[in-house]
Each structure stands twice: as C-alpha cells, then as structure tokens.
Short mmCIF file of C-alpha atoms in Angstrom, two decimals:
data_model
loop_
_atom_site.label_atom_id
_atom_site.label_comp_id
_atom_site.label_asym_id
_atom_site.label_seq_id
_atom_site.Cartn_x
_atom_site.Cartn_y
_atom_site.Cartn_z
CA MET B 1238 37.71 3.12 39.35
CA THR B 1239 35.74 5.84 39.94
CA ARG B 1240 33.07 7.87 37.75
CA ALA B 1241 35.45 10.65 37.36
CA ASP B 1242 38.55 8.34 36.34
CA VAL B 1243 36.28 6.82 33.44
CA ARG B 1244 34.87 10.64 32.56
CA THR B 1245 38.79 11.51 32.63
CA GLU B 1246 39.55 8.54 29.79
CA ILE B 1247 36.73 9.30 28.06
CA GLU B 1248 37.49 13.10 27.78
CA ALA B 1249 41.17 12.76 26.94
CA GLY B 1250 39.54 10.18 23.84
CA ARG B 1251 41.06 7.22 25.09
CA TRP B 1252 37.96 5.28 25.61
CA MET B 1253 34.35 6.10 24.24
CA ARG B 1254 30.84 6.14 25.69
CA ARG B 1255 28.69 3.66 24.04
CA GLY B 1256 25.56 4.62 25.93
CA ARG B 1257 24.30 4.84 29.38
CA HIS B 1258 25.92 1.61 30.99
CA THR B 1259 28.70 0.84 28.41
CA VAL B 1260 31.90 2.29 28.07
CA GLN B 1261 34.17 1.01 25.29
CA ILE B 1262 37.78 0.74 26.45
CA GLY B 1263 39.72 2.05 23.77
CA THR B 1264 38.42 3.12 20.07
CA GLY B 1265 37.13 1.69 16.84
CA ASP B 1266 34.32 -0.30 15.98
CA LEU B 1267 32.80 -2.40 18.44
CA SER B 1268 33.61 -6.69 18.36
CA PRO B 1269 30.32 -8.93 17.48
CA GLU B 1270 30.93 -9.91 21.43
CA ALA B 1271 30.60 -6.60 22.67
CA THR B 1272 27.89 -5.49 20.57
CA LEU B 1273 25.80 -8.18 22.14
CA TRP B 1274 27.16 -7.09 25.70
CA GLN B 1275 25.91 -3.70 24.48
CA ALA B 1276 22.54 -4.67 23.58
CA VAL B 1277 22.03 -6.54 26.48
CA TRP B 1278 23.35 -3.82 28.79
CA GLU B 1279 21.80 -0.88 27.20
CA SER B 1280 18.02 -2.05 26.48
CA GLY B 1281 17.05 -2.38 30.21
CA SER B 1282 17.02 -4.19 33.21
CA GLY B 1283 16.29 -8.12 33.16
CA ALA B 1284 17.27 -8.00 29.34
CA ILE B 1285 18.69 -10.98 27.43
CA LEU B 1286 19.71 -12.31 24.20
CA ASP B 1287 17.37 -14.25 22.34
CA GLY B 1288 16.27 -15.94 19.13
CA VAL B 1289 19.50 -15.97 16.45
CA SER B 1290 21.17 -13.98 18.85
CA ALA B 1291 21.54 -16.23 21.60
CA LEU B 1292 22.29 -19.15 19.41
CA LEU B 1293 25.33 -17.43 18.00
CA VAL B 1294 26.94 -17.36 21.42
CA CYS B 1295 26.35 -21.02 21.80
CA GLY B 1296 28.43 -21.61 18.46
CA LEU B 1297 25.74 -20.82 15.28
CA THR B 1298 27.14 -20.68 12.42
CA GLY B 1299 26.24 -20.46 8.48
CA PHE B 1300 23.39 -17.58 9.36
CA THR B 1301 23.87 -13.59 9.61
CA PRO B 1302 21.11 -11.74 11.32
CA ARG B 1303 19.92 -8.19 10.56
CA SER B 1304 19.58 -7.14 13.83
CA VAL B 1305 20.37 -8.04 17.68
CA ASP B 1306 17.28 -10.07 19.52
CA VAL B 1307 16.67 -9.25 22.91
CA ALA B 1308 14.29 -10.45 25.21
CA MET B 1309 13.09 -8.43 28.45
CA PRO B 1310 9.96 -8.53 31.11
CA ASP B 1311 7.29 -6.78 29.60
CA ARG B 1312 6.79 -4.26 32.83
CA ASN B 1313 10.36 -3.72 32.48
CA ARG B 1314 11.47 -0.34 31.55
CA ARG B 1315 12.90 -0.57 28.10
CA HIS B 1316 15.37 1.66 25.74
CA ARG B 1317 15.58 1.47 22.32
CA LEU B 1318 18.84 1.00 20.68
CA HIS B 1319 19.99 1.24 16.76
CA GLY B 1320 20.10 -2.61 15.46
CA VAL B 1321 18.55 -4.30 18.21
CA ARG B 1322 15.04 -5.52 17.87
CA LEU B 1323 13.55 -5.53 21.21
CA HIS B 1324 10.68 -8.55 22.67
CA ARG B 1325 8.67 -7.70 25.38
CA ARG B 1326 7.52 -11.00 27.20
CA ARG B 1327 5.64 -12.11 30.13
CA ARG B 1328 8.08 -14.91 31.01
CA LEU B 1329 11.54 -15.27 29.79
CA GLY B 1330 11.81 -19.11 30.35
CA PRO B 1331 15.09 -20.42 31.33
CA VAL B 1332 18.00 -18.34 31.04
CA ALA B 1333 21.80 -19.33 31.08
CA ARG B 1334 23.89 -16.92 33.23
CA THR B 1335 27.17 -17.82 32.32
CA GLY B 1336 28.78 -15.56 29.64
CA ILE B 1337 26.13 -13.43 28.29
CA PRO B 1338 22.87 -13.80 29.65
CA ARG B 1339 20.67 -15.52 26.90
CA ALA B 1340 17.78 -17.87 26.52
CA SER B 1341 18.27 -21.43 26.48
CA PRO B 1342 18.97 -23.04 23.14
CA GLU B 1343 16.00 -25.04 22.60
CA HIS B 1344 13.85 -21.70 23.53
CA ALA B 1345 15.74 -19.44 21.45
CA ALA B 1346 15.77 -21.89 18.06
CA LEU B 1347 11.92 -21.72 18.74
CA ARG B 1348 11.90 -18.29 18.94
CA ALA B 1349 14.23 -17.51 16.07
CA ALA B 1350 11.88 -19.26 13.99
CA GLN B 1351 8.64 -17.72 14.79
CA TRP B 1352 10.78 -14.31 14.56
CA ALA B 1353 11.93 -15.17 10.90
CA VAL B 1354 11.35 -12.97 8.05
CA SER B 1355 10.19 -16.03 6.13
CA ASP B 1356 9.08 -19.48 6.44
CA ARG B 1357 12.11 -20.61 4.34
CA GLN B 1358 14.08 -19.11 6.60
CA ALA B 1359 12.57 -20.51 10.01
CA LEU B 1360 13.22 -23.76 8.84
CA LEU B 1361 16.71 -23.12 7.76
CA ILE B 1362 17.36 -21.74 11.58
CA LEU B 1363 15.41 -25.21 12.96
CA CYS B 1364 17.93 -27.24 10.71
CA LEU B 1365 21.10 -25.44 11.49
CA VAL B 1366 20.65 -25.46 15.31
CA VAL B 1367 20.21 -29.88 15.09
CA GLN B 1368 22.73 -30.20 12.41
CA GLN B 1369 24.93 -28.30 14.07
CA ARG B 1370 24.32 -29.99 17.40
CA ILE B 1371 23.51 -26.79 19.27
CA VAL B 1372 20.02 -28.28 20.37
CA HIS B 1373 19.56 -31.96 20.86
CA PRO B 1374 16.88 -33.04 18.79
CA ASP B 1375 14.93 -34.68 21.89
CA ARG B 1376 15.15 -31.10 23.64
CA LEU B 1377 14.03 -29.21 20.66
CA TRP B 1378 10.79 -31.28 20.36
CA ALA B 1379 10.19 -31.18 24.08
CA SER B 1380 10.08 -27.60 23.85
CA ARG B 1381 7.48 -27.31 21.30
CA THR B 1382 4.42 -26.45 23.64
CA GLU B 1383 6.42 -23.09 23.93
CA LEU B 1384 5.51 -22.35 20.25
CA THR B 1385 3.06 -19.26 20.53
CA PRO B 1386 -0.28 -19.41 18.37
CA THR B 1387 0.74 -17.56 15.18
CA ARG B 1388 0.24 -18.46 11.44
CA ARG B 1389 3.66 -20.11 11.59
CA ARG B 1390 2.78 -22.48 14.33
CA ASP B 1391 1.40 -25.38 12.10
CA LEU B 1392 4.32 -25.00 9.95
CA LEU B 1393 6.88 -25.42 12.40
CA LEU B 1394 5.30 -28.37 14.46
CA SER B 1395 5.03 -30.11 11.17
CA ALA B 1396 8.95 -29.87 10.76
CA LEU B 1397 9.92 -29.97 13.99
CA GLN B 1398 8.34 -33.65 13.70
CA ASP B 1399 10.40 -34.07 10.49
CA ILE B 1400 13.49 -32.58 12.22
CA CYS B 1401 13.72 -34.41 15.14
CA ALA B 1402 12.74 -37.73 13.53
CA GLY B 1403 15.74 -37.58 11.38
CA ALA B 1404 15.61 -34.81 8.67
CA ARG B 1405 19.09 -32.44 8.74
CA ALA B 1406 18.60 -30.14 5.92
CA LEU B 1407 15.96 -28.13 3.82
CA SER B 1408 15.94 -30.32 1.02
CA GLU B 1409 14.86 -33.17 3.34
CA LEU B 1410 11.70 -31.33 4.80
CA ASP B 1411 11.14 -30.32 1.19
CA PHE B 1412 11.12 -34.23 0.42
CA ALA B 1413 9.11 -34.96 3.35
CA ALA B 1414 6.46 -32.60 2.54
CA LEU B 1415 6.14 -34.18 -1.12
CA LEU B 1416 6.15 -37.45 0.40
CA ARG B 1417 2.87 -36.35 2.19
CA GLU B 1418 1.48 -34.67 -0.84
CA ARG B 1419 1.34 -37.64 -2.54
CA GLY B 1420 0.42 -40.05 0.29
CA LEU B 1421 3.45 -42.15 0.57
CA PRO B 1422 4.86 -43.96 3.53
CA GLU B 1423 6.83 -42.24 6.06
CA PRO B 1424 10.15 -43.40 5.97
CA SER B 1425 13.04 -43.56 8.39
CA ARG B 1426 15.86 -40.92 8.23
CA GLN B 1427 19.41 -40.73 8.64
CA VAL B 1428 19.69 -44.21 8.84
CA VAL B 1429 23.08 -45.66 10.37
CA ARG B 1430 24.52 -48.17 8.48
CA GLU B 1431 28.09 -50.04 8.71
CA LEU B 1432 29.73 -50.59 5.22
CA SER B 1433 32.75 -51.77 4.45
CA ASN B 1434 34.33 -48.15 4.63
CA GLY B 1435 33.08 -47.55 7.93
CA ARG B 1436 29.91 -45.80 9.41
CA VAL B 1437 27.53 -43.81 6.84
CA TYR B 1438 24.49 -42.25 7.32
CA LEU B 1439 21.27 -42.87 4.80
CA ASP B 1440 19.00 -39.63 4.25
CA VAL B 1441 16.01 -41.92 4.02
CA ARG B 1442 15.19 -45.31 3.95
CA TRP B 1443 11.96 -47.53 3.83
CA ASP B 1444 13.58 -50.40 6.51
CA ASP B 1445 10.82 -53.06 5.18
CA LEU B 1446 11.40 -52.33 1.40
CA GLY B 1447 15.17 -52.05 1.56
CA LEU B 1448 14.31 -48.77 -0.50
CA VAL B 1449 17.09 -45.69 -0.18
CA VAL B 1450 16.53 -42.31 -0.76
CA GLU B 1451 19.57 -39.99 -1.03
CA ILE B 1452 19.37 -36.38 -1.37
CA ASP B 1453 22.46 -34.26 -2.82
CA GLY B 1454 23.22 -30.96 -1.86
CA GLY B 1455 25.31 -28.65 -3.89
CA HIS B 1456 28.41 -30.05 -2.27
CA HIS B 1457 28.32 -33.09 -3.29
CA ALA B 1458 29.47 -31.88 -6.89
CA MET B 1459 32.38 -30.35 -5.27
CA ALA B 1460 36.13 -31.65 -5.31
CA VAL B 1461 35.96 -35.79 -4.94
CA MET B 1462 32.78 -35.87 -3.41
CA PRO B 1463 31.29 -37.71 -6.60
CA VAL B 1464 33.71 -40.20 -5.96
CA ASP B 1465 33.06 -40.44 -2.36
CA ASP B 1466 29.12 -40.60 -3.25
CA ALA B 1467 30.10 -43.43 -6.03
CA LEU B 1468 32.14 -45.63 -3.37
CA ARG B 1469 29.33 -45.25 -0.99
CA GLN B 1470 26.20 -46.19 -3.19
CA ASN B 1471 28.00 -49.03 -4.53
CA ASP B 1472 28.65 -50.33 -1.08
CA VAL B 1473 25.01 -49.84 0.00
CA VAL B 1474 23.88 -51.56 -3.43
CA LEU B 1475 26.09 -54.40 -3.04
CA THR B 1476 24.18 -55.28 0.15
CA GLY B 1477 21.16 -55.81 -1.52
CA GLU B 1478 19.38 -51.91 -1.24
CA THR B 1479 17.87 -49.98 -4.21
CA VAL B 1480 19.10 -46.61 -3.88
CA LEU B 1481 17.99 -43.94 -6.02
CA ARG B 1482 19.51 -40.55 -6.07
CA ILE B 1483 17.72 -36.77 -6.20
CA PRO B 1484 20.25 -33.98 -6.59
CA ILE B 1485 18.59 -30.69 -4.67
CA LEU B 1486 18.45 -28.92 -8.09
CA GLY B 1487 16.52 -31.68 -9.44
CA LEU B 1488 13.85 -31.56 -6.55
CA ARG B 1489 13.47 -27.82 -7.21
CA LEU B 1490 13.07 -28.14 -10.79
CA GLN B 1491 11.54 -31.89 -11.88
CA PRO B 1492 9.79 -32.57 -8.39
CA GLY B 1493 7.26 -34.46 -10.24
CA ARG B 1494 9.42 -36.56 -12.22
CA PHE B 1495 11.73 -37.29 -9.35
CA MET B 1496 8.79 -38.64 -7.12
CA ASP B 1497 7.43 -40.30 -9.93
CA GLN B 1498 10.57 -42.48 -9.97
CA VAL B 1499 10.08 -43.02 -5.82
CA GLU B 1500 6.69 -43.87 -6.18
CA ARG B 1501 7.64 -46.36 -8.84
CA GLY B 1502 10.34 -47.50 -6.92
CA LEU B 1503 8.17 -48.06 -3.70
CA HIS B 1504 5.65 -50.20 -5.87
CA MET B 1505 8.55 -52.38 -7.27
CA MET B 1506 9.74 -53.21 -4.32
CA ARG B 1507 6.57 -54.18 -2.64
CA GLN B 1508 6.10 -56.66 -5.69
CA ARG B 1509 9.68 -57.86 -5.31
CA ALA B 1510 8.85 -58.58 -1.36
CA GLY B 1511 5.59 -59.93 -2.31
CA ARG B 1512 7.14 -62.47 -4.51
CA ARG B 1513 9.66 -63.48 -1.85
CA MET B 1514 6.89 -64.33 0.36
CA ALA B 1515 4.66 -66.28 -2.10
CA GLY B 1516 7.74 -68.21 -2.66
#
C-alpha cells in the first residue's frame, strides 16, 4: 500500500493514526499486544521491551504493571510516549527478535526487580518468574552479575540465593530471613518426596534431622485443600518425619512464636539424633 492509500483510510475514519510510525487498522482501543508494539515502534530506533513488559510477552501472569517498560540505546534519539517508561542503556544485552523485540527473560526479570516501586514488589517479580517457569533458576542466578549498583542490589542478591535454592514464594523468602535472624541452619527447599499418593514437594526440610516445615498460603484454606494437606502431612509423618505447619497469616502476626517452635523443633530433633547415635 502507498502512503496515499493509508492517508485515504485514515481520512475516511476507517483507520487511526497512533503516532509517527503506527497505524491502527480499525478503530477503538488497542489490544494489550498492540499497545506493546506501539510502545516499541514509537519510542525510537533500537527500542525493545524490557522489565515486566518483556516478561508479559513471555507469559507472566498475576502482575499488572502501571506502564510499559521500554529500553533503548542511550545515544539513539528518543520520543516520549504516554504510558511508557523509557530506560536509556549503554548495553541492551541479549534480545529476543521473534515477536515483539524484547530483553531476554532473565535480564528482564532482574531489571524489573530493580525498577519495582518497592522491595516487596521486586521480590514478588523474582518469585513469579521462577514459579511460573519463565526463567530457569540456574539462568537467573548466572545473570546476577548484571545487577547494577543500587541500594536494592544486596537485597536482590540475597533473595536470588534463596529463590534459586528452591524458595518459590514471598512467604518462603520471609521464612528464610527469619531463620537467618536467629542464626538457625539453612534447610533444603522444595524437597521432592515420593509418597503413597505420588510425588510431593516439601517447602522446607532439614535433611539431617528429619524436620519439615510447611508454609501455607491463603489458598490452603480453600475448597478441599485442607483435606489434601491433611493426607499429605499424614503421609510425611508416617515416613518418620516431624512436620510443623505455619500459615502465612501466622508468619505475619506471630512470627516470634512460630519461630520459637521451629527453634524448639530443631533442638528436639538434634537431641533425638544424639540419643540414637549414643544407643
């Protein structure tokens, strides 16, 4: 089509101009995908999606950003666009060219965490990308050197260590921090066990002591989940493990009392192990 053809359609009201380089075929609101394409085309030469916006293209769910994150080479001419947060970078890093141009998932995740509005939101993003299998933990951990020196860098490095070791939710990160505050030993996380009802994942386990801690999110109180949890816990206990349960609400309201129980449980299991060795 020629420029005159496009101009004719726009003047007839069948198409709409959406910036310097974008024309909408039809009228009405842009779809979410079209909005991302517009952000890339209109921001300037070399622009790509980055941060949460790049992760959305990779399939991220459960997170709604306030704006579209776009990165571009710092020497290129830029154009401001409503609803777009523009980041100028000396080096864009690996870029996916299939579909909408965007940063690689692991780099996008780290930048999204650094650009988040709060520490809590930053940790949520890192948990989601691993939990939803958008980024493999090994790739995320290997990319940690890309974190730029900011006030949040140490927090993110600490969180990445936990997430890549098995923590998959904010509650598990909170629990890891509480363990460190008390100087308690590091457990294994997301331990796979084969039980009578199939394969299960245990949130936290001290392998040498046989102590398990399950951290229950709000969904554990819904529908038949309490029944499933009871069957799962009984199966674990019948294999000789000791199981402590901590509801997420309890971790928020009574962290001290629950951590006291964990500390007592570790002490008790050490004593039990000592008696077995002595006998």
